[in-house]
PDB file of C-alpha atoms in Angstrom:
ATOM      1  CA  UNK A  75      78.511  47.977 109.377  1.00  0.00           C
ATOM      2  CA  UNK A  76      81.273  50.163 110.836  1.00  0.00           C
ATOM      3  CA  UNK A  77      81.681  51.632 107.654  1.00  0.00           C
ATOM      4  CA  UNK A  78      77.151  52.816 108.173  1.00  0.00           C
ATOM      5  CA  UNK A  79      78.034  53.903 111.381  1.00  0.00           C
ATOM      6  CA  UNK A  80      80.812  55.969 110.292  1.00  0.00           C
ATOM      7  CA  UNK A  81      78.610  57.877 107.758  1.00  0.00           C
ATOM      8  CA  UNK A  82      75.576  58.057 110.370  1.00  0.00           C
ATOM      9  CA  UNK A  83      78.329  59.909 113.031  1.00  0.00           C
ATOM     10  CA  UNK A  84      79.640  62.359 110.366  1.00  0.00           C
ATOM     11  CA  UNK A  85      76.299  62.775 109.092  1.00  0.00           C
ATOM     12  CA  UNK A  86      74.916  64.186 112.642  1.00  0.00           C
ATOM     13  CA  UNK A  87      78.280  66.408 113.876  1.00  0.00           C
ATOM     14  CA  UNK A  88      77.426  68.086 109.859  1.00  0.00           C
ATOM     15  CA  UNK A  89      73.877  68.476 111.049  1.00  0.00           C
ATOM     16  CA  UNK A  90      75.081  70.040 114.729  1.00  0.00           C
ATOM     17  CA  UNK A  91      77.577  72.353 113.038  1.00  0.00           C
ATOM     18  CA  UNK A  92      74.953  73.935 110.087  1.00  0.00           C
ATOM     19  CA  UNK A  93      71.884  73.763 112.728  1.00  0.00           C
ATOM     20  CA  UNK A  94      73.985  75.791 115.836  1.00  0.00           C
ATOM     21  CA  UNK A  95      75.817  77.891 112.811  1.00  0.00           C
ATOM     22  CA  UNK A  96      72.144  78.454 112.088  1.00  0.00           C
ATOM     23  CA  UNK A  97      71.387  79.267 115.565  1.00  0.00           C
ATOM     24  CA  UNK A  98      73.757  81.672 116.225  1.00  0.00           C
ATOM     25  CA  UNK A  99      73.268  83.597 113.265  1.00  0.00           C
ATOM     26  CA  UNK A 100      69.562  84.317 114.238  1.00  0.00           C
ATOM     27  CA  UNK A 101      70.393  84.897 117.834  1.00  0.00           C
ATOM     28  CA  UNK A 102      73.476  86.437 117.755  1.00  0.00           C
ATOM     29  CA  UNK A 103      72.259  89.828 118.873  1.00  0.00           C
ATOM     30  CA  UNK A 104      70.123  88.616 121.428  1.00  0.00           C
ATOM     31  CA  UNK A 105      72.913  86.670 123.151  1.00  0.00           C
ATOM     32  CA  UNK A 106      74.774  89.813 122.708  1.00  0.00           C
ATOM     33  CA  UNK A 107      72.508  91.773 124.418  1.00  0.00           C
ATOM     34  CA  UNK A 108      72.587  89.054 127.327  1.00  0.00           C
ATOM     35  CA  UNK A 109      76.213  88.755 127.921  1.00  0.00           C
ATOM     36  CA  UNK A 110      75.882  92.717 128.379  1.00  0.00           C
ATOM     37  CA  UNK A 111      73.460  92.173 131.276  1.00  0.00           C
ATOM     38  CA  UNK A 112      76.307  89.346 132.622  1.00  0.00           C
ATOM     39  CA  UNK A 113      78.617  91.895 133.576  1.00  0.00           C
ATOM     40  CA  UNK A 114      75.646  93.123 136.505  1.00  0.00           C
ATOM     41  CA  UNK A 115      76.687  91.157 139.733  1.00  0.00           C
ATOM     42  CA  UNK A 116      73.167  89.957 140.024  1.00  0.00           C
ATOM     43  CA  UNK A 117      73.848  88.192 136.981  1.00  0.00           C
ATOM     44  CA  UNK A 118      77.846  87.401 136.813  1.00  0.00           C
ATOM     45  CA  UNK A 119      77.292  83.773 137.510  1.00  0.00           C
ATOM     46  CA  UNK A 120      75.711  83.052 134.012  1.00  0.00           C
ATOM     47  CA  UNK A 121      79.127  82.960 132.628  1.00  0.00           C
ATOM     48  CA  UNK A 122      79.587  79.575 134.360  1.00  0.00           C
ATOM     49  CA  UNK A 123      76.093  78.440 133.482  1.00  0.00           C
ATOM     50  CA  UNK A 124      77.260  77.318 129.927  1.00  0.00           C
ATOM     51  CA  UNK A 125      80.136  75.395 131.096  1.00  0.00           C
ATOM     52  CA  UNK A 126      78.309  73.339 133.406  1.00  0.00           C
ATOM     53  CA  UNK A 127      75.554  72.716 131.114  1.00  0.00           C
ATOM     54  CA  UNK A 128      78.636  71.269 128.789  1.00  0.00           C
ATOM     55  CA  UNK A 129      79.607  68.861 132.025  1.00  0.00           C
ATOM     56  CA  UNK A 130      76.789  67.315 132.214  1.00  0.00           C
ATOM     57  CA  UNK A 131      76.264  66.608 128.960  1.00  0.00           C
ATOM     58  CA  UNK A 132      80.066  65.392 129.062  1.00  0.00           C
ATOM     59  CA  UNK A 133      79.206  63.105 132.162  1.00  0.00           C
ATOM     60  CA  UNK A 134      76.234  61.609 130.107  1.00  0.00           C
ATOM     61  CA  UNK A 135      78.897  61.018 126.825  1.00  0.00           C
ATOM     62  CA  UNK A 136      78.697  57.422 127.193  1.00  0.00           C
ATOM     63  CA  UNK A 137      75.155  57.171 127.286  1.00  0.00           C
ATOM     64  CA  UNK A 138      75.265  59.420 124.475  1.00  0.00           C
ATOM     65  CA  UNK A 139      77.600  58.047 122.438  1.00  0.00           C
ATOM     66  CA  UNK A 140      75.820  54.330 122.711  1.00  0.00           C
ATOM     67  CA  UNK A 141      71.978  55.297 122.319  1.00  0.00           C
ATOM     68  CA  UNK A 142      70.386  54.873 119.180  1.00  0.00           C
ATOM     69  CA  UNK A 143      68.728  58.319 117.901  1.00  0.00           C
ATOM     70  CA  UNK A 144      65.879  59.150 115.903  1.00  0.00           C
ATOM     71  CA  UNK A 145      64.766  62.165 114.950  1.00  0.00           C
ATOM     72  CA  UNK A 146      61.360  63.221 115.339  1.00  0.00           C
ATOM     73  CA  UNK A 147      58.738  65.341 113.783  1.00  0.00           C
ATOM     74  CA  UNK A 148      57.682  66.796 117.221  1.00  0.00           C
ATOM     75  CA  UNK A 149      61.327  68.452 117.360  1.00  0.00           C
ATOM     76  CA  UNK A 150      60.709  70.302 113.868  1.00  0.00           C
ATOM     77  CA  UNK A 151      57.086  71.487 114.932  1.00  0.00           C
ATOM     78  CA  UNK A 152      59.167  72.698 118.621  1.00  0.00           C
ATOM     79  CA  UNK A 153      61.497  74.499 116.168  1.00  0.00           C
ATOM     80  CA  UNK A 154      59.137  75.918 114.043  1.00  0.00           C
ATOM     81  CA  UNK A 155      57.885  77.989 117.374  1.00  0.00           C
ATOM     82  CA  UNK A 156      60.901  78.710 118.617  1.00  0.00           C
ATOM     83  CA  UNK A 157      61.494  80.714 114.959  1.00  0.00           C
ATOM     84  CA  UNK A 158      57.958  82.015 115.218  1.00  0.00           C
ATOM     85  CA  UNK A 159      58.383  83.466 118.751  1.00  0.00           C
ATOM     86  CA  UNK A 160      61.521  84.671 117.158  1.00  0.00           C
ATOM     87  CA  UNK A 161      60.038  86.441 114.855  1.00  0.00           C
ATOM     88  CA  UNK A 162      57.729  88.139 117.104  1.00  0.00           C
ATOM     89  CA  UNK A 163      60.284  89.200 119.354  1.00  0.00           C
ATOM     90  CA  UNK A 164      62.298  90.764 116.185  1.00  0.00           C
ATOM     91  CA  UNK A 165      59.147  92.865 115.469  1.00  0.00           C
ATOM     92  CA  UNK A 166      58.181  93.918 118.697  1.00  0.00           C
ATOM     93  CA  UNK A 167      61.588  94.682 119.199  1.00  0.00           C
ATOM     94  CA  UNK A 168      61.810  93.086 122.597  1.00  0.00           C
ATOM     95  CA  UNK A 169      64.750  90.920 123.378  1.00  0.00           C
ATOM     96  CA  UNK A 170      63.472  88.993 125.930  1.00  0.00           C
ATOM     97  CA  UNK A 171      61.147  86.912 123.856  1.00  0.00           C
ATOM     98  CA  UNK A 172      63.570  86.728 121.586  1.00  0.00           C
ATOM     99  CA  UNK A 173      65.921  85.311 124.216  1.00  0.00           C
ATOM    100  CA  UNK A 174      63.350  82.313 125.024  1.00  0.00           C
ATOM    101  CA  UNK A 175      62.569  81.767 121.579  1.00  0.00           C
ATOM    102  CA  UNK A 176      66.273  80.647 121.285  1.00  0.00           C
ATOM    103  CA  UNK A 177      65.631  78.117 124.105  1.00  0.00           C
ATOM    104  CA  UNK A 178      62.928  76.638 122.186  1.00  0.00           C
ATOM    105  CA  UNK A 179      64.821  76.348 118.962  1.00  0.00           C
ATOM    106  CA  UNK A 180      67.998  74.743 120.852  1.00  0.00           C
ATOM    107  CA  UNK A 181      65.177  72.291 122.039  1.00  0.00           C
ATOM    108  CA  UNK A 182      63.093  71.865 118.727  1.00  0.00           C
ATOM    109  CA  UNK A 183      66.648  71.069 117.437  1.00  0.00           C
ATOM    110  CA  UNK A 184      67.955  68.754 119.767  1.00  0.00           C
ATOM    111  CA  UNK A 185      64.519  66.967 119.478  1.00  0.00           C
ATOM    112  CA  UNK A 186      64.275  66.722 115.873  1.00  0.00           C
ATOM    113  CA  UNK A 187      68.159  65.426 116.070  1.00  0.00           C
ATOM    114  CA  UNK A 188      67.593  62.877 119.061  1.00  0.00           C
ATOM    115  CA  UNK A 189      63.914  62.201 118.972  1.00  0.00           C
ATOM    116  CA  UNK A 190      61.691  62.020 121.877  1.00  0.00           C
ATOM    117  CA  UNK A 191      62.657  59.422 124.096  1.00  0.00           C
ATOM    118  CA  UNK A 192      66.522  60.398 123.915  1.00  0.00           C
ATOM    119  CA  UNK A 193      65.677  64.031 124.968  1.00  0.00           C
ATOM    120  CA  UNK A 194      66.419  63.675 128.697  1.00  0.00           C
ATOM    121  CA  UNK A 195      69.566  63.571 128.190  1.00  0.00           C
ATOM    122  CA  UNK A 196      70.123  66.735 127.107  1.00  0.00           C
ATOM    123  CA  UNK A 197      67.143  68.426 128.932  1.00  0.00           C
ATOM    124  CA  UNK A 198      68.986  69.762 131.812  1.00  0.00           C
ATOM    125  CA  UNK A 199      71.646  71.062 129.892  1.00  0.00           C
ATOM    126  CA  UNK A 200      69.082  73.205 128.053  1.00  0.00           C
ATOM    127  CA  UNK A 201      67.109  73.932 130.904  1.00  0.00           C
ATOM    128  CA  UNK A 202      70.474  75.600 132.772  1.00  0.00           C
ATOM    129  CA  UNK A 203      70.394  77.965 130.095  1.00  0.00           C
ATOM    130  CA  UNK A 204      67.237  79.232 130.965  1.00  0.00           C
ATOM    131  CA  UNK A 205      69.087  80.699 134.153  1.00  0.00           C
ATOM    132  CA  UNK A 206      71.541  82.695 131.929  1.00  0.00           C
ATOM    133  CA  UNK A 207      68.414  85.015 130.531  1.00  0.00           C
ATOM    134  CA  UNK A 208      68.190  87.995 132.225  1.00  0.00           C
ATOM    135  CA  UNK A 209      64.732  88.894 134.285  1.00  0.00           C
ATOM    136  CA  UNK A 210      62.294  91.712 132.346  1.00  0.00           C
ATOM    137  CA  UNK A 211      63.033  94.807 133.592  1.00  0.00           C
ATOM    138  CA  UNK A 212      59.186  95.225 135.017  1.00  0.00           C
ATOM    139  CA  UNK A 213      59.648  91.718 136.611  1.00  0.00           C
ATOM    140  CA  UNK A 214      62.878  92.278 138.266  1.00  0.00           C
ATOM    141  CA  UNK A 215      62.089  95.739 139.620  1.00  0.00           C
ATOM    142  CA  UNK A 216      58.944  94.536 141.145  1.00  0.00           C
ATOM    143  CA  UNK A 217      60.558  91.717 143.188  1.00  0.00           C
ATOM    144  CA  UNK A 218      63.459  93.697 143.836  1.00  0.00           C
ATOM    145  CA  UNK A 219      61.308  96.139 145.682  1.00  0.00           C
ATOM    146  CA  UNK A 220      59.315  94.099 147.401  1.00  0.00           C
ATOM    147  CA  UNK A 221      62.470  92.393 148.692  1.00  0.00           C
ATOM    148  CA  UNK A 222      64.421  95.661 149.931  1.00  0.00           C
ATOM    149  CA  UNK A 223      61.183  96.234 152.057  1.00  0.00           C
ATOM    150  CA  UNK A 224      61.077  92.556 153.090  1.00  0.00           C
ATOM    151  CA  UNK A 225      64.971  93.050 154.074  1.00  0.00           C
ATOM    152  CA  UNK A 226      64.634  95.956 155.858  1.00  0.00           C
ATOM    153  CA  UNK A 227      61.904  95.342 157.691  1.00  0.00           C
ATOM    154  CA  UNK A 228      63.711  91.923 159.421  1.00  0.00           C
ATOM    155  CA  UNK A 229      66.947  93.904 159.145  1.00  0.00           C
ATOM    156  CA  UNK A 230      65.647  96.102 161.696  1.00  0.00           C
ATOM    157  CA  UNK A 231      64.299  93.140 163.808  1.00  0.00           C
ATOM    158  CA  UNK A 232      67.624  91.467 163.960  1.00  0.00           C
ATOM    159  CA  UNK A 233      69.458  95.119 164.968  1.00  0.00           C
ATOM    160  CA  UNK A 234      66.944  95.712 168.033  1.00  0.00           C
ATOM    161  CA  UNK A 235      67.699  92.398 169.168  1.00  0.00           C
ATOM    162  CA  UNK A 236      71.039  93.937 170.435  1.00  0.00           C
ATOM    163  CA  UNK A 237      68.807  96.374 171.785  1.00  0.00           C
ATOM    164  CA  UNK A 238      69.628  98.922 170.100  1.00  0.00           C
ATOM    165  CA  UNK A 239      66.635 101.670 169.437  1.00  0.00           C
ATOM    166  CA  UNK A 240      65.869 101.869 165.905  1.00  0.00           C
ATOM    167  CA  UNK A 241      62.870 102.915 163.536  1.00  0.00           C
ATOM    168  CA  UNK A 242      62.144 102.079 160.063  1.00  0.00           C
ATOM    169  CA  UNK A 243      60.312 104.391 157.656  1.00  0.00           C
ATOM    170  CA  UNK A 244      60.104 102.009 153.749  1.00  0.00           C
ATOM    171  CA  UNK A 245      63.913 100.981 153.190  1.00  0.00           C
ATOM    172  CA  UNK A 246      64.945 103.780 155.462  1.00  0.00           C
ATOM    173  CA  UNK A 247      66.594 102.740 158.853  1.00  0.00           C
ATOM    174  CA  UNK A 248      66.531 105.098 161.488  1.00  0.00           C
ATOM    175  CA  UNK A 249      69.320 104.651 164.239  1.00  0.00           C
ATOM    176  CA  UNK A 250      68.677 108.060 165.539  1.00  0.00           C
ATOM    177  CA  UNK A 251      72.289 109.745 164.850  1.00  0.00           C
ATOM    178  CA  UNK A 252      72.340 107.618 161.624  1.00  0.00           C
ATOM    179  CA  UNK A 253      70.192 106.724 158.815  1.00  0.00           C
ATOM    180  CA  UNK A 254      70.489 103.819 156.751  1.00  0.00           C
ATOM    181  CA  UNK A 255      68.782 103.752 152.767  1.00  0.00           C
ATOM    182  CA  UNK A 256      68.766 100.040 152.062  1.00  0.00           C
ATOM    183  CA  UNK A 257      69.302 100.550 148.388  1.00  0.00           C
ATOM    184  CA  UNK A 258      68.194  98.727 145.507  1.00  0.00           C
ATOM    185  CA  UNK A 259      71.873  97.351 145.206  1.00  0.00           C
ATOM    186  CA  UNK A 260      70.742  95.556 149.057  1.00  0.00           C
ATOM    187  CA  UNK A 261      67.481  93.808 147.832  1.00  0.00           C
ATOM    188  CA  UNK A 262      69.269  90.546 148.293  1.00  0.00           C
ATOM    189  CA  UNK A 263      69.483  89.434 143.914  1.00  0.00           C
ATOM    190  CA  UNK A 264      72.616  89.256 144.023  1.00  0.00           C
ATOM    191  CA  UNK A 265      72.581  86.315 146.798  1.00  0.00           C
ATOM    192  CA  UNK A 266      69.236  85.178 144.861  1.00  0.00           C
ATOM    193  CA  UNK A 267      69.789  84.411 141.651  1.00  0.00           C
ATOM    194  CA  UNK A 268      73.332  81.838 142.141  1.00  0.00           C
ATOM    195  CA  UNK A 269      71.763  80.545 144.914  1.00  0.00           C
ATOM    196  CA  UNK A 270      68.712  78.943 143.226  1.00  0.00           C
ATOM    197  CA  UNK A 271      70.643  78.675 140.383  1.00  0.00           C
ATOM    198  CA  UNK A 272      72.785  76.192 142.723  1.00  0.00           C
ATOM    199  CA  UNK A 273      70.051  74.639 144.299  1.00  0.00           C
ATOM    200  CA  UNK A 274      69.175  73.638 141.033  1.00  0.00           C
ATOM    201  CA  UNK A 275      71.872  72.309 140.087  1.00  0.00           C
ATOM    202  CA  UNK A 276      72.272  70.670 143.476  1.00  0.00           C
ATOM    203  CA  UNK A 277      68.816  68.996 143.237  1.00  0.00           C
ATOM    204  CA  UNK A 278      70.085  67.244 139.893  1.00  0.00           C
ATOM    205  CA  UNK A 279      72.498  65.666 140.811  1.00  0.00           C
ATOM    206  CA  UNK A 280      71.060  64.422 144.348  1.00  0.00           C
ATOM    207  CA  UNK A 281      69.413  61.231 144.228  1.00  0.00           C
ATOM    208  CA  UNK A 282      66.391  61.372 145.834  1.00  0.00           C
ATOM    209  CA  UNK A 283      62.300  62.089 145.543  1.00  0.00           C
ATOM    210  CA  UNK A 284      60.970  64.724 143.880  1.00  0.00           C
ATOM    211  CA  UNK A 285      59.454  66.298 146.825  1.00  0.00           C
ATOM    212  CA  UNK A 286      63.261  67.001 147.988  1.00  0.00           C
ATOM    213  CA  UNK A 287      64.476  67.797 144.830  1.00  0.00           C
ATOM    214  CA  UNK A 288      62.068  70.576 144.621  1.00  0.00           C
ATOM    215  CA  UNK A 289      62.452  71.313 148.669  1.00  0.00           C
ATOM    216  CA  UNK A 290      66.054  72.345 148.065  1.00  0.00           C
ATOM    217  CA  UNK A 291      65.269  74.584 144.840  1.00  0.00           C
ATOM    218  CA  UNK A 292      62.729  76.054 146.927  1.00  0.00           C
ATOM    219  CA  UNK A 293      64.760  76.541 150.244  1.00  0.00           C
ATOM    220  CA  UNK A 294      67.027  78.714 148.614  1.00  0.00           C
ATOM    221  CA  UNK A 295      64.576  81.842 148.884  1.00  0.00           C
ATOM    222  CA  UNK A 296      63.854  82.009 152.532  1.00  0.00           C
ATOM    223  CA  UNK A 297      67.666  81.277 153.182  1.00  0.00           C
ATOM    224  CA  UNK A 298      68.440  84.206 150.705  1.00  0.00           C
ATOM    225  CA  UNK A 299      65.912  86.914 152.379  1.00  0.00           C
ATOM    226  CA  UNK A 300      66.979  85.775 155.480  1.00  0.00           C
ATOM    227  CA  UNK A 301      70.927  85.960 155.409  1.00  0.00           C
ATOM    228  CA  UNK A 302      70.716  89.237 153.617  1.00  0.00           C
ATOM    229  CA  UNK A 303      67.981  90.593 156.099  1.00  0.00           C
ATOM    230  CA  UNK A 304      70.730  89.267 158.861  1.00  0.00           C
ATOM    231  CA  UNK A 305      73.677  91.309 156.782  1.00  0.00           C
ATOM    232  CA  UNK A 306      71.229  94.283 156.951  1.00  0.00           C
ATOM    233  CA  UNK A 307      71.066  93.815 160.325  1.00  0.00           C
ATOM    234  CA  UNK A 308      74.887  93.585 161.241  1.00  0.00           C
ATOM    235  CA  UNK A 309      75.752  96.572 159.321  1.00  0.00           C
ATOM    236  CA  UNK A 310      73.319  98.155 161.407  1.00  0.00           C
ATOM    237  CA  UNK A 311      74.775  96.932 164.510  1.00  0.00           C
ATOM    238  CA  UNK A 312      77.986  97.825 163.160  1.00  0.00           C
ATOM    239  CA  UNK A 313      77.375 101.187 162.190  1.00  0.00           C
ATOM    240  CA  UNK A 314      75.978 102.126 165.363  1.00  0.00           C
ATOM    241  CA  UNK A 315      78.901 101.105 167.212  1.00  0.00           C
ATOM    242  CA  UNK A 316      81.782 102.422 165.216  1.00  0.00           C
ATOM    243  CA  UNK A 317      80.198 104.750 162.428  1.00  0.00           C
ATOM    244  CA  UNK A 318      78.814 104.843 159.112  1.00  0.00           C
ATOM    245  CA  UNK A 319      82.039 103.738 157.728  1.00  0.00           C
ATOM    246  CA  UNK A 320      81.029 100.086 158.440  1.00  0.00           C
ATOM    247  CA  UNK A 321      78.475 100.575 155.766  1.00  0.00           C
ATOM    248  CA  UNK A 322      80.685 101.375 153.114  1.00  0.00           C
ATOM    249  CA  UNK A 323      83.531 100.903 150.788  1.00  0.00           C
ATOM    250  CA  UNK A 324      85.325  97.781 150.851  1.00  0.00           C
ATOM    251  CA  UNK A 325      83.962  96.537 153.927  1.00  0.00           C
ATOM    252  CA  UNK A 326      80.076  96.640 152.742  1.00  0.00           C
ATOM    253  CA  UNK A 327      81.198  94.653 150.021  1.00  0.00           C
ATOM    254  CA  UNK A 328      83.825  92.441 152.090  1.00  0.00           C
ATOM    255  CA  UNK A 329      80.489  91.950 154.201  1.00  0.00           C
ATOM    256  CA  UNK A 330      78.816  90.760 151.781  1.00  0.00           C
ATOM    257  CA  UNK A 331      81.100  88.248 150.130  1.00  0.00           C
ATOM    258  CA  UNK A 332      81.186  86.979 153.928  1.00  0.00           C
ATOM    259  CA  UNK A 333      77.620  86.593 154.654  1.00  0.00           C
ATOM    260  CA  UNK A 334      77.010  84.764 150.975  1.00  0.00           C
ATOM    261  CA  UNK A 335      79.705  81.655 152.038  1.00  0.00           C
ATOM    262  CA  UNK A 336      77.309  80.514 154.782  1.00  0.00           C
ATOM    263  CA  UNK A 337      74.267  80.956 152.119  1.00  0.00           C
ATOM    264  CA  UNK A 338      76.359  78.423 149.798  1.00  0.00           C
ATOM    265  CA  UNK A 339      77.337  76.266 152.499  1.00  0.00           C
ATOM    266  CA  UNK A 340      73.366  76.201 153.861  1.00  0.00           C
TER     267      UNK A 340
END
C-alpha cells in the first residue's frame, strides 16, 4: 500500500512539473509583458501577489496532502478554453486575453489534476492571480479619469473647509495665486488597486458571512476616493500656506506614503 501511494505521489509532482513546464512555455511572453507593467506603482504590489497565493496554499498543505484526488473531465474541457482563448489572444495580438486565458488553463489544470470537489482548495490561490493582470488600457484610462475629477472635486471641498477661497475648473484647482493640475499620477490607483487587493485578501481569511466578506472588498473604494480626495485637499491647504513647494518633490510623495498607512489601517 505505501509502496501505491508512493507511485500515485511521484506520479502527480511528474504531472505538475510537465503541465506548469507546459504552461510557461505558452505564456511566457505574456507574463513577460505583465511583470513589465509591475514596475508602474499602480501595479508594484503584484510582485507579492504570487507569494501569498503560495501561503495559502502552504497553510492548506495538510489538507492537501491527506485528501484523496481525482481528476476530472470538467478540468480538461476548462483547459481546452483556456488554450482556445489563448489562441485568440495570439492572433489578435492582444495580451490581455492572452493573460486570462492563462488563468483558465492554471484552473482547467488544477481541475483536471484535483477534480471538482477538491478545487477549493486551491481556488483562492488562483483567483489572487487574477489581481496581478494589469487593467486594459481603455478600461484603466476611463476610471482613472473619472476618478481625478471625482478627487478633485471633494479635494476642493475639504480645502474650503479651512476657508480658504478656491475654484475648480475639471482637475484644475484654482487657489487664486496658485493653480493646482491634479494629474493623472493623483487619480487615487495607486491607493486603489493594493487596497482591494487587501481587502480581498482580508475578507478570506475573516470568518464571517458573506455579506461582510463582500462589505470589506467593497469598502475599500469609498475609503480610497476619499483619503486621496483628503490628500488632495491637504496639499492644497498646504500649498496655500507655504508655497507650491508642498506639492512637490519628495514631500508630494512623502505625503502620499503618509496618507496610504491610515487607508491600510481603515
Amino acid at each position: 500500500m505505501a509502496t501505491q501511494q508512493f507511485k500515485f505521489t511521484v506520479l502527480y509532482k511528474l504531472l505538475l512539473i510537465v503541465g506548469f513546464t507546459f504552461v510557461y512555455l505558452i505564456f511566457s511572453e505574456a507574463i513577460k509583458h505583465a511583470i513589465i507593467k509591475w514596475d508602474t506603482p499602480e501595479y508594484s504590489h503584484a510582485y507579492l501577489i504570487p507569494f501569498i497565493s503560495l501561503l495559502i496554499i502552504w497553510q492548506s498543505y495538510d489538507r492537501i496532502k491527506t485528501s484523496e484526488f481525482k481528476g476530472a473531465w470538467s478540468g480538461l474541457v476548462v483547459l481546452l478554453l483556456g488554450i482556445g482563448l489563448w489562441y485568440v489572444g495570439e492572433a489578435s495580438t492582444l495580451f490581455i486575453i492572452i493573460k486570462y486565458a492563462f488563468l483558465v488553463v492554471l484552473l482547467g489544470f488544477v481541475m483536471s489534476m484535483t477534480g471538482i470537489k477538491k478545487i477549493y482548495l486551491f481556488l483562492m490561490p488562483i483567483f489572487l492571480l487574477f489581481f496581478t493582470i494589469p487593467l486594459p488600457s481603455f478600461i484603466y484610462n476611463n476610471i482613472s479619469a473619472s476618478l481625478q475629477l471625482l478627487s478633485s472635486d471633494i479635494g476642493v471641498h475639504i480645502i474650503r473647509l479651512f476657508g480658504i477661497s478656491v475654484f475648480l475648473e475639471g482637475s484644475v484647482i484654482d487657489l487664486g495665486a496658485l493653480q493646482l493640475q491634479v494629474v493623472e499620477a493623483c487619480n487615487g490607483l495607486r491607493y486603489l488597486f493594493p487596497l482591494v487587493t487587501l481587502g480581498v485578501i482580508t475578507a478570506y481569511f475573516y470568518h464571517t458571512h458573506l455579506i461582510f466578506k463582500l462589505l470589506i472588498v467593497i469598502s475599500t473604494i469609498p475609503i480610497t476616493i476619499f483619503m486621496n480626495s483628503f490628500r488632495i485637499g491637504v496639499i492644497g491647504v498646504l500649498v496655500d500656506r507655504w508655497g507650491v513647494s508642498m506639492a512637490q518633490g519628495f514631500i508630494h510623495d512623502f505625503e502620499g506614503w503618509i496618507v496610504f498607512m491610515p487607508c491600510f489601517a481603515i
